[in-house]
Amino acid sequence: MARVLLLAVLLMVSAMRAGLAVTWLLPPEGSRLVGNTFSVVVPQGNTEPLESFAATYSQGLSNMLEANPGVDPFLPAAGTTLVIPQQLILPDTKREGIVINVAEMRLYYYPPDTNTVEVLPIGIGQAGRETPRNWVTRVERKQEAPAWVPTANTRREYESRGETLPAMVPPGPENPMGRYAIYIGRLYAIHGTNARFGIGLRVSQGCIRLRDADIKYLFDNVPVGTRVQIIDRPVKFTTEPDGSRWLEVHEPLSRNRGEFESNKRVPLSVQPVLRKAMQEGSVNAAAVTEAMERRSGMPVQIGVDPAGTNGL
C-alpha cells in the first residue's frame, strides 16, 4: 500500500510540474476515493489572485472557493492558509474515456491500458447557455487552431450589449476557443480559452473550457471515437472496501435563470442510497447534514459500514 501511495504522489507531482492535470492511480475494485487534501500558505508580498493558486495546483476557481470560504478571490491575504482539494470521490460511472461532472466542474480522463485517471478543472456554460448535463456521446473530430462560428443566439446576445460579433472569428488571441478544440456530438466542443479566468466558472456558450496545457494534453492523447459522458452530480457518496463511508458535496448548478439570479442557495436532494444509510443508522446523520450544508467540495467521512458495500 505504501508503494502505491508513493507512486500516486510521484504521478501527481510530475503532472503538476508539467502544468497538466493531476494523475492518480485507479483505486482497487470497489473503491472510489483517491487523492489527498493538503494546505499551502499564501506567501508574504503576494500579488496573485486565487486563480493563480488554483492553476498551480490544477484546480478550478470554484473548487478553491468551495474549499476556502471567505478567502478574497482577487488577492488572498499573505499568511492565509489555503486548502487544496485534491482528494475526491470518482464519479460512479464507467471508467472509460472522458467523464465530465458539470456540478463539480471537473473532467476525468481514463487513458486506456494505464490504470490511471487524469483530473482536469473545467469551465462550463453560463446560465441560459447550458452545457448538457446528462449525455453520452463521443469525440467526433479534433481541430488545431479552430475558428469560432458564433450561433445566431450568441450574436444577438452580444448585440443586446452593444457589441458586434462577426459571423466567424478566426484563430488568434481574440478567439475564445483557444488553440485546440475537441468536438463532441454535433454542437459542442472541449476547447481551450484566450482568458486567464474562467476555469471553474460558468462562462462559456455551452462548451467545456480548459487551461492551455490541459487542452493540449487531451488533444494530443484522446483519439477520435473516444467515449464521452457528461453528468450532473453535486453529491457523491461511497462506501470503501474498509467500510468507511464518505460524502462529497458541491454547490449545485442553478436549474433556471431565477435560481441563478437569486441570493438563496440552490436546494440539494439526498440520493436514495444515502437516505437508506441514514435510516439504517450506518452513517452519522449530523455529519451528513453538516456536509450537505457546508458544501466544501471535499470528501468527508460520515460513518463506517462493517459490510463494506460500495455506495453511489
Tab-separated table of N, CA and C in Angstrom, residues 32-184:
chain	number	residue	atom	x	y	z
A	32	ARG	N	-13.596	4.122	-4.604
A	32	ARG	CA	-13.675	5.290	-5.486
A	32	ARG	C	-12.994	6.512	-4.889
A	33	LEU	N	-12.364	6.383	-3.737
A	33	LEU	CA	-11.723	7.508	-3.072
A	33	LEU	C	-10.267	7.600	-3.508
A	34	VAL	N	-9.859	8.760	-4.046
A	34	VAL	CA	-8.475	8.946	-4.491
A	34	VAL	C	-7.968	10.309	-4.024
A	35	GLY	N	-6.649	10.433	-3.982
A	35	GLY	CA	-6.036	11.732	-3.747
A	35	GLY	C	-5.878	12.096	-2.283
A	36	ASN	N	-5.346	13.283	-2.084
A	36	ASN	CA	-5.110	13.813	-0.748
A	36	ASN	C	-5.368	15.309	-0.731
A	37	THR	N	-6.000	15.779	0.324
A	37	THR	CA	-6.169	17.210	0.531
A	37	THR	C	-4.987	17.725	1.354
A	38	PHE	N	-4.465	18.880	0.992
A	38	PHE	CA	-3.357	19.466	1.743
A	38	PHE	C	-3.519	20.981	1.758
A	39	SER	N	-2.633	21.662	2.453
A	39	SER	CA	-2.737	23.115	2.604
A	39	SER	C	-1.440	23.797	2.203
A	40	VAL	N	-1.566	25.029	1.734
A	40	VAL	CA	-0.414	25.887	1.461
A	40	VAL	C	-0.687	27.253	2.087
A	41	VAL	N	0.363	27.994	2.336
A	41	VAL	CA	0.229	29.318	2.941
A	41	VAL	C	0.552	30.377	1.893
A	42	VAL	N	-0.301	31.377	1.787
A	42	VAL	CA	-0.072	32.476	0.850
A	42	VAL	C	1.186	33.230	1.296
A	43	PRO	N	2.167	33.388	0.411
A	43	PRO	CA	3.436	33.996	0.827
A	43	PRO	C	3.306	35.497	1.093
A	44	GLN	N	4.257	35.997	1.839
A	44	GLN	CA	4.318	37.435	2.083
A	44	GLN	C	4.546	38.173	0.764
A	45	GLY	N	3.916	39.331	0.642
A	45	GLY	CA	4.060	40.119	-0.572
A	45	GLY	C	3.275	39.578	-1.744
A	46	ASN	N	2.305	38.704	-1.480
A	46	ASN	CA	1.542	38.102	-2.573
A	46	ASN	C	0.821	39.155	-3.409
A	47	THR	N	0.921	39.025	-4.722
A	47	THR	CA	0.205	39.910	-5.644
A	47	THR	C	-0.677	39.113	-6.611
A	48	GLU	N	-0.796	37.796	-6.361
A	48	GLU	CA	-1.531	36.931	-7.278
A	48	GLU	C	-2.956	36.687	-6.780
A	49	PRO	N	-3.926	36.588	-7.712
A	49	PRO	CA	-5.301	36.254	-7.319
A	49	PRO	C	-5.425	34.774	-6.991
A	50	LEU	N	-6.574	34.378	-6.472
A	50	LEU	CA	-6.815	32.982	-6.131
A	50	LEU	C	-6.714	32.089	-7.364
A	51	GLU	N	-7.069	32.618	-8.530
A	51	GLU	CA	-6.966	31.855	-9.774
A	51	GLU	C	-5.547	31.346	-9.998
A	52	SER	N	-4.551	32.131	-9.623
A	52	SER	CA	-3.167	31.718	-9.809
A	52	SER	C	-2.851	30.488	-8.969
A	53	PHE	N	-3.328	30.464	-7.730
A	53	PHE	CA	-3.114	29.292	-6.872
A	53	PHE	C	-3.903	28.092	-7.416
A	54	ALA	N	-5.113	28.358	-7.918
A	54	ALA	CA	-5.917	27.287	-8.499
A	54	ALA	C	-5.174	26.642	-9.666
A	55	ALA	N	-4.593	27.465	-10.549
A	55	ALA	CA	-3.881	26.936	-11.707
A	55	ALA	C	-2.635	26.160	-11.291
A	56	THR	N	-1.927	26.644	-10.284
A	56	THR	CA	-0.715	25.965	-9.827
A	56	THR	C	-1.006	24.548	-9.364
A	57	TYR	N	-2.158	24.364	-8.724
A	57	TYR	CA	-2.479	23.049	-8.158
A	57	TYR	C	-3.591	22.342	-8.935
A	58	SER	N	-3.767	22.731	-10.201
A	58	SER	CA	-4.700	22.042	-11.109
A	58	SER	C	-6.114	21.983	-10.558
A	59	GLN	N	-6.590	23.128	-10.072
A	59	GLN	CA	-7.948	23.251	-9.573
A	59	GLN	C	-8.687	24.322	-10.376
A	60	GLY	N	-10.016	24.244	-10.356
A	60	GLY	CA	-10.816	25.336	-10.884
A	60	GLY	C	-11.073	26.345	-9.786
A	61	LEU	N	-11.451	27.563	-10.172
A	61	LEU	CA	-11.708	28.592	-9.168
A	61	LEU	C	-12.837	28.172	-8.240
A	62	SER	N	-13.870	27.508	-8.780
A	62	SER	CA	-14.976	27.069	-7.928
A	62	SER	C	-14.511	26.059	-6.886
A	63	ASN	N	-13.587	25.153	-7.249
A	63	ASN	CA	-13.064	24.184	-6.291
A	63	ASN	C	-12.362	24.887	-5.137
A	64	MET	N	-11.586	25.923	-5.459
A	64	MET	CA	-10.863	26.660	-4.423
A	64	MET	C	-11.807	27.480	-3.550
A	65	LEU	N	-12.833	28.053	-4.153
A	65	LEU	CA	-13.787	28.842	-3.377
A	65	LEU	C	-14.607	27.956	-2.444
A	66	GLU	N	-14.994	26.765	-2.901
A	66	GLU	CA	-15.727	25.843	-2.040
A	66	GLU	C	-14.881	25.426	-0.849
A	67	ALA	N	-13.607	25.126	-1.100
A	67	ALA	CA	-12.728	24.647	-0.038
A	67	ALA	C	-12.253	25.759	0.884
A	68	ASN	N	-12.325	27.012	0.418
A	68	ASN	CA	-11.780	28.133	1.181
A	68	ASN	C	-12.783	29.288	1.261
A	69	PRO	N	-13.909	29.075	1.927
A	69	PRO	CA	-14.907	30.151	2.010
A	69	PRO	C	-14.348	31.367	2.738
A	70	GLY	N	-14.701	32.532	2.223
A	70	GLY	CA	-14.260	33.760	2.867
A	70	GLY	C	-12.932	34.292	2.373
A	71	VAL	N	-12.183	33.507	1.599
A	71	VAL	CA	-10.903	33.983	1.068
A	71	VAL	C	-11.161	34.970	-0.064
A	72	ASP	N	-10.404	36.047	-0.102
A	72	ASP	CA	-10.546	37.054	-1.147
A	72	ASP	C	-10.090	36.456	-2.481
A	73	PRO	N	-10.998	36.291	-3.457
A	73	PRO	CA	-10.591	35.680	-4.728
A	73	PRO	C	-9.680	36.584	-5.552
A	74	PHE	N	-9.729	37.882	-5.306
A	74	PHE	CA	-8.915	38.809	-6.095
A	74	PHE	C	-7.495	38.918	-5.562
A	75	LEU	N	-7.335	38.860	-4.231
A	75	LEU	CA	-5.995	38.966	-3.651
A	75	LEU	C	-5.994	38.302	-2.276
A	76	PRO	N	-5.755	36.991	-2.214
A	76	PRO	CA	-5.690	36.322	-0.915
A	76	PRO	C	-4.609	36.955	-0.034
A	77	ALA	N	-4.949	37.197	1.209
A	77	ALA	CA	-4.034	37.889	2.118
A	77	ALA	C	-2.824	37.024	2.439
A	78	ALA	N	-1.673	37.656	2.531
A	78	ALA	CA	-0.455	36.949	2.915
A	78	ALA	C	-0.653	36.284	4.270
A	79	GLY	N	-0.157	35.067	4.380
A	79	GLY	CA	-0.303	34.317	5.614
A	79	GLY	C	-1.564	33.469	5.679
A	80	THR	N	-2.473	33.653	4.725
A	80	THR	CA	-3.700	32.853	4.690
A	80	THR	C	-3.374	31.403	4.326
A	81	THR	N	-3.971	30.485	5.052
A	81	THR	CA	-3.825	29.070	4.727
A	81	THR	C	-4.894	28.680	3.720
A	82	LEU	N	-4.462	28.178	2.574
A	82	LEU	CA	-5.378	27.732	1.530
A	82	LEU	C	-5.436	26.216	1.506
A	83	VAL	N	-6.644	25.677	1.542
A	83	VAL	CA	-6.841	24.239	1.407
A	83	VAL	C	-6.870	23.890	-0.078
A	84	ILE	N	-6.083	22.914	-0.480
A	84	ILE	CA	-6.039	22.455	-1.872
A	84	ILE	C	-6.828	21.144	-1.953
A	85	PRO	N	-8.020	21.159	-2.564
A	85	PRO	CA	-8.919	19.997	-2.517
A	85	PRO	C	-8.604	18.940	-3.561
A	86	GLN	N	-7.481	18.258	-3.391
A	86	GLN	CA	-7.087	17.245	-4.370
A	86	GLN	C	-7.531	15.832	-4.001
A	87	GLN	N	-8.251	15.676	-2.902
A	87	GLN	CA	-8.889	14.389	-2.639
A	87	GLN	C	-10.302	14.439	-3.200
A	88	LEU	N	-10.762	13.346	-3.780
A	88	LEU	CA	-12.096	13.338	-4.367
A	88	LEU	C	-12.625	11.916	-4.485
A	89	ILE	N	-13.926	11.837	-4.715
A	89	ILE	CA	-14.601	10.571	-4.980
A	89	ILE	C	-14.822	10.478	-6.480
A	90	LEU	N	-14.315	9.434	-7.106
A	90	LEU	CA	-14.534	9.265	-8.538
A	90	LEU	C	-16.026	9.125	-8.824
A	91	PRO	N	-16.501	9.698	-9.906
A	91	PRO	CA	-17.920	9.522	-10.260
A	91	PRO	C	-18.265	8.050	-10.426
A	92	ASP	N	-19.489	7.703	-10.063
A	92	ASP	CA	-19.954	6.328	-10.190
A	92	ASP	C	-20.413	6.095	-11.629
A	93	THR	N	-19.445	6.016	-12.526
A	93	THR	CA	-19.700	5.840	-13.947
A	93	THR	C	-18.740	4.790	-14.487
A	94	LYS	N	-18.915	4.469	-15.723
A	94	LYS	CA	-17.969	3.605	-16.422
A	94	LYS	C	-16.622	4.309	-16.478
A	95	ARG	N	-15.569	3.612	-16.104
A	95	ARG	CA	-14.230	4.207	-16.111
A	95	ARG	C	-13.622	4.036	-17.496
A	96	GLU	N	-14.086	4.851	-18.396
A	96	GLU	CA	-13.661	4.763	-19.789
A	96	GLU	C	-13.741	6.140	-20.428
A	97	GLY	N	-12.747	6.472	-21.232
A	97	GLY	CA	-12.791	7.722	-21.981
A	97	GLY	C	-12.834	8.935	-21.087
A	98	ILE	N	-13.728	9.862	-21.439
A	98	ILE	CA	-13.869	11.126	-20.715
A	98	ILE	C	-15.190	11.139	-19.959
A	99	VAL	N	-15.128	11.508	-18.684
A	99	VAL	CA	-16.319	11.718	-17.867
A	99	VAL	C	-16.259	13.146	-17.341
A	100	ILE	N	-17.317	13.906	-17.577
A	100	ILE	CA	-17.382	15.301	-17.137
A	100	ILE	C	-18.521	15.446	-16.140
A	101	ASN	N	-18.186	15.890	-14.936
A	101	ASN	CA	-19.216	16.186	-13.940
A	101	ASN	C	-19.355	17.704	-13.867
A	102	VAL	N	-20.409	18.223	-14.497
A	102	VAL	CA	-20.557	19.683	-14.563
A	102	VAL	C	-20.758	20.280	-13.188
A	103	ALA	N	-21.358	19.536	-12.256
A	103	ALA	CA	-21.624	20.074	-10.928
A	103	ALA	C	-20.330	20.397	-10.186
A	104	GLU	N	-19.304	19.578	-10.350
A	104	GLU	CA	-18.031	19.850	-9.668
A	104	GLU	C	-17.020	20.525	-10.591
A	105	MET	N	-17.402	20.738	-11.844
A	105	MET	CA	-16.550	21.387	-12.834
A	105	MET	C	-15.192	20.705	-12.934
A	106	ARG	N	-15.273	19.373	-13.130
A	106	ARG	CA	-14.070	18.587	-13.351
A	106	ARG	C	-14.292	17.625	-14.505
A	107	LEU	N	-13.206	17.386	-15.223
A	107	LEU	CA	-13.178	16.402	-16.299
A	107	LEU	C	-12.250	15.275	-15.878
A	108	TYR	N	-12.724	14.048	-16.023
A	108	TYR	CA	-11.931	12.860	-15.733
A	108	TYR	C	-11.613	12.157	-17.048
A	109	TYR	N	-10.321	11.875	-17.254
A	109	TYR	CA	-9.931	11.116	-18.439
A	109	TYR	C	-9.240	9.839	-17.985
A	110	TYR	N	-9.751	8.699	-18.494
A	110	TYR	CA	-9.195	7.395	-18.173
A	110	TYR	C	-8.381	6.909	-19.374
A	111	PRO	N	-7.075	7.175	-19.406
A	111	PRO	CA	-6.275	6.717	-20.543
A	111	PRO	C	-6.311	5.195	-20.637
A	112	PRO	N	-6.523	4.658	-21.821
A	112	PRO	CA	-6.615	3.200	-21.952
A	112	PRO	C	-5.319	2.509	-21.564
A	113	ASP	N	-5.466	1.366	-20.892
A	113	ASP	CA	-4.337	0.485	-20.546
A	113	ASP	C	-3.315	1.139	-19.620
A	114	THR	N	-3.767	2.067	-18.748
A	114	THR	CA	-2.822	2.724	-17.837
A	114	THR	C	-3.162	2.529	-16.370
A	115	ASN	N	-4.409	2.181	-16.048
A	115	ASN	CA	-4.869	2.064	-14.664
A	115	ASN	C	-4.718	3.385	-13.908
A	116	THR	N	-4.873	4.500	-14.635
A	116	THR	CA	-4.794	5.820	-14.019
A	116	THR	C	-5.993	6.659	-14.453
A	117	VAL	N	-6.183	7.764	-13.750
A	117	VAL	CA	-7.191	8.747	-14.130
A	117	VAL	C	-6.555	10.130	-14.073
A	118	GLU	N	-6.835	10.932	-15.081
A	118	GLU	CA	-6.371	12.317	-15.133
A	118	GLU	C	-7.549	13.208	-14.738
A	119	VAL	N	-7.316	14.128	-13.821
A	119	VAL	CA	-8.382	15.006	-13.333
A	119	VAL	C	-8.054	16.439	-13.732
A	120	LEU	N	-8.955	17.058	-14.519
A	120	LEU	CA	-8.728	18.406	-15.040
A	120	LEU	C	-9.890	19.313	-14.661
A	121	PRO	N	-9.609	20.539	-14.213
A	121	PRO	CA	-10.677	21.503	-13.949
A	121	PRO	C	-11.191	22.118	-15.243
A	122	ILE	N	-12.458	22.475	-15.264
A	122	ILE	CA	-13.079	22.992	-16.485
A	122	ILE	C	-13.941	24.209	-16.183
A	123	GLY	N	-14.235	24.980	-17.228
A	123	GLY	CA	-15.290	25.985	-17.206
A	123	GLY	C	-16.440	25.458	-18.048
A	124	ILE	N	-17.661	25.859	-17.709
A	124	ILE	CA	-18.839	25.323	-18.397
A	124	ILE	C	-19.767	26.451	-18.840
A	125	GLY	N	-20.893	26.057	-19.436
A	125	GLY	CA	-21.827	27.025	-19.991
A	125	GLY	C	-22.510	27.890	-18.944
A	126	GLN	N	-22.686	29.134	-19.281
A	126	GLN	CA	-23.367	30.069	-18.390
A	126	GLN	C	-24.859	29.767	-18.339
A	127	ALA	N	-25.538	30.343	-17.360
A	127	ALA	CA	-26.983	30.147	-17.251
A	127	ALA	C	-27.655	30.634	-18.530
A	128	GLY	N	-28.509	29.806	-19.081
A	128	GLY	CA	-29.150	30.119	-20.349
A	128	GLY	C	-28.390	29.609	-21.547
A	129	ARG	N	-27.138	29.215	-21.346
A	129	ARG	CA	-26.313	28.604	-22.396
A	129	ARG	C	-25.682	27.350	-21.799
A	130	GLU	N	-26.543	26.433	-21.367
A	130	GLU	CA	-26.111	25.326	-20.536
A	130	GLU	C	-25.253	24.307	-21.284
A	131	THR	N	-24.249	23.799	-20.585
A	131	THR	CA	-23.576	22.592	-21.024
A	131	THR	C	-24.520	21.421	-20.758
A	132	PRO	N	-24.657	20.480	-21.700
A	132	PRO	CA	-25.540	19.332	-21.454
A	132	PRO	C	-25.188	18.650	-20.135
A	133	ARG	N	-26.231	18.171	-19.432
A	133	ARG	CA	-25.996	17.646	-18.083
A	133	ARG	C	-26.104	16.136	-17.969
A	134	ASN	N	-26.760	15.483	-18.867
A	134	ASN	CA	-26.886	14.021	-18.827
A	134	ASN	C	-26.827	13.521	-20.267
A	135	TRP	N	-25.636	13.105	-20.686
A	135	TRP	CA	-25.421	12.855	-22.109
A	135	TRP	C	-24.247	11.911	-22.284
A	136	VAL	N	-24.399	10.934	-23.153
A	136	VAL	CA	-23.299	10.068	-23.566
A	136	VAL	C	-23.091	10.269	-25.059
A	137	THR	N	-21.876	10.637	-25.434
A	137	THR	CA	-21.563	10.896	-26.836
A	137	THR	C	-20.142	10.417	-27.099
A	138	ARG	N	-19.488	10.971	-28.097
A	138	ARG	CA	-18.115	10.560	-28.387
A	138	ARG	C	-17.377	11.709	-29.052
A	139	VAL	N	-16.062	11.586	-29.119
A	139	VAL	CA	-15.241	12.563	-29.828
A	139	VAL	C	-15.448	12.366	-31.321
A	140	GLU	N	-15.974	13.407	-31.985
A	140	GLU	CA	-16.239	13.328	-33.427
A	140	GLU	C	-15.022	13.727	-34.261
A	141	ARG	N	-14.325	14.763	-33.819
A	141	ARG	CA	-13.147	15.217	-34.558
A	141	ARG	C	-12.346	16.160	-33.680
A	142	LYS	N	-11.123	16.465	-34.120
A	142	LYS	CA	-10.257	17.395	-33.401
A	142	LYS	C	-9.739	18.450	-34.377
A	143	GLN	N	-9.519	19.649	-33.846
A	143	GLN	CA	-9.086	20.738	-34.726
A	143	GLN	C	-8.061	21.613	-34.010
A	144	GLU	N	-6.878	21.726	-34.584
A	144	GLU	CA	-5.896	22.683	-34.079
A	144	GLU	C	-6.197	24.052	-34.692
A	145	ALA	N	-5.991	25.109	-33.895
A	145	ALA	CA	-6.291	26.484	-34.320
A	145	ALA	C	-7.707	26.590	-34.870
A	146	PRO	N	-8.708	26.282	-34.047
A	146	PRO	CA	-10.087	26.308	-34.541
A	146	PRO	C	-10.601	27.730	-34.750
A	147	ALA	N	-11.466	27.884	-35.706
A	147	ALA	CA	-12.220	29.131	-35.857
A	147	ALA	C	-13.471	29.022	-34.991
A	148	TRP	N	-13.984	30.169	-34.565
A	148	TRP	CA	-15.215	30.181	-33.775
A	148	TRP	C	-16.336	30.771	-34.620
A	149	VAL	N	-17.402	29.990	-34.791
A	149	VAL	CA	-18.573	30.449	-35.527
A	149	VAL	C	-19.712	30.652	-34.527
A	150	PRO	N	-19.932	31.875	-34.066
A	150	PRO	CA	-20.978	32.106	-33.065
A	150	PRO	C	-22.358	31.770	-33.619
A	151	THR	N	-23.203	31.241	-32.760
A	151	THR	CA	-24.584	30.968	-33.168
A	151	THR	C	-25.341	32.289	-33.297
A	152	ALA	N	-26.492	32.221	-33.941
A	152	ALA	CA	-27.322	33.416	-34.087
A	152	ALA	C	-27.723	33.955	-32.713
A	153	ASN	N	-28.041	33.066	-31.771
A	153	ASN	CA	-28.408	33.496	-30.423
A	153	ASN	C	-27.258	34.214	-29.734
A	154	THR	N	-26.049	33.691	-29.917
A	154	THR	CA	-24.881	34.326	-29.307
A	154	THR	C	-24.657	35.719	-29.884
A	155	ARG	N	-24.800	35.849	-31.191
A	155	ARG	CA	-24.598	37.159	-31.821
A	155	ARG	C	-25.664	38.152	-31.354
A	156	ARG	N	-26.902	37.685	-31.194
A	156	ARG	CA	-27.962	38.569	-30.689
A	156	ARG	C	-27.683	38.995	-29.251
A	157	GLU	N	-27.148	38.066	-28.456
A	157	GLU	CA	-26.818	38.407	-27.072
A	157	GLU	C	-25.752	39.490	-27.021
A	158	TYR	N	-24.737	39.373	-27.866
A	158	TYR	CA	-23.692	40.398	-27.910
A	158	TYR	C	-24.277	41.733	-28.374
A	159	GLU	N	-25.160	41.685	-29.375
A	159	GLU	CA	-25.774	42.911	-29.882
A	159	GLU	C	-26.585	43.617	-28.811
A	160	SER	N	-27.234	42.840	-27.934
A	160	SER	CA	-28.019	43.446	-26.857
A	160	SER	C	-27.139	44.211	-25.887
A	161	ARG	N	-25.831	43.889	-25.867
A	161	ARG	CA	-24.879	44.608	-25.014
A	161	ARG	C	-24.120	45.677	-25.793
A	162	GLY	N	-24.545	45.900	-27.033
A	162	GLY	CA	-23.887	46.912	-27.851
A	162	GLY	C	-22.596	46.441	-28.488
A	163	GLU	N	-22.394	45.126	-28.552
A	163	GLU	CA	-21.181	44.565	-29.149
A	163	GLU	C	-21.556	43.825	-30.439
A	164	THR	N	-20.643	43.870	-31.394
A	164	THR	CA	-20.883	43.204	-32.677
A	164	THR	C	-19.917	42.051	-32.851
A	165	LEU	N	-20.481	40.887	-33.120
A	165	LEU	CA	-19.654	39.710	-33.383
A	165	LEU	C	-19.662	39.411	-34.869
A	166	PRO	N	-18.508	39.098	-35.452
A	166	PRO	CA	-18.509	38.683	-36.856
A	166	PRO	C	-19.109	37.291	-36.983
A	167	ALA	N	-19.447	36.911	-38.187
A	167	ALA	CA	-20.011	35.589	-38.428
A	167	ALA	C	-19.009	34.483	-38.120
A	168	MET	N	-17.712	34.814	-38.230
A	168	MET	CA	-16.668	33.848	-37.931
A	168	MET	C	-15.487	34.577	-37.300
A	169	VAL	N	-14.999	34.058	-36.169
A	169	VAL	CA	-13.814	34.614	-35.508
A	169	VAL	C	-12.645	33.697	-35.838
A	170	PRO	N	-11.649	34.182	-36.567
A	170	PRO	CA	-10.537	33.318	-36.978
A	170	PRO	C	-9.642	32.962	-35.785
A	171	PRO	N	-8.762	31.977	-35.966
A	171	PRO	CA	-7.810	31.653	-34.900
A	171	PRO	C	-6.982	32.873	-34.532
A	172	GLY	N	-6.627	32.948	-33.242
A	172	GLY	CA	-5.842	34.077	-32.784
A	172	GLY	C	-6.224	34.494	-31.380
A	173	PRO	N	-5.639	35.583	-30.894
A	173	PRO	CA	-5.846	35.996	-29.498
A	173	PRO	C	-7.274	36.405	-29.175
A	174	GLU	N	-8.083	36.757	-30.175
A	174	GLU	CA	-9.466	37.153	-29.922
A	174	GLU	C	-10.431	35.969	-29.940
A	175	ASN	N	-9.919	34.802	-30.251
A	175	ASN	CA	-10.774	33.624	-30.370
A	175	ASN	C	-10.911	32.949	-29.004
A	176	PRO	N	-12.135	32.881	-28.448
A	176	PRO	CA	-12.309	32.302	-27.114
A	176	PRO	C	-12.128	30.787	-27.062
A	177	MET	N	-11.940	30.132	-28.212
A	177	MET	CA	-11.753	28.680	-28.221
A	177	MET	C	-10.303	28.281	-28.018
A	178	GLY	N	-9.400	29.254	-27.971
A	178	GLY	CA	-8.007	28.923	-27.746
A	178	GLY	C	-7.371	28.231	-28.939
A	179	ARG	N	-6.363	27.402	-28.653
A	179	ARG	CA	-5.541	26.822	-29.721
A	179	ARG	C	-5.973	25.432	-30.158
A	180	TYR	N	-6.806	24.765	-29.352
A	180	TYR	CA	-7.188	23.394	-29.689
A	180	TYR	C	-8.656	23.171	-29.351
A	181	ALA	N	-9.316	22.349	-30.160
A	181	ALA	CA	-10.718	22.004	-29.916
A	181	ALA	C	-10.934	20.527	-30.190
A	182	ILE	N	-11.682	19.887	-29.284
A	182	ILE	CA	-12.105	18.503	-29.433
A	182	ILE	C	-13.625	18.530	-29.531
A	183	TYR	N	-14.163	18.208	-30.680
A	183	TYR	CA	-15.607	18.340	-30.908
A	183	TYR	C	-16.319	17.069	-30.471
A	184	ILE	N	-17.372	17.244	-29.668
A	184	ILE	CA	-18.163	16.121	-29.178
A	184	ILE	C	-19.604	16.310	-29.664
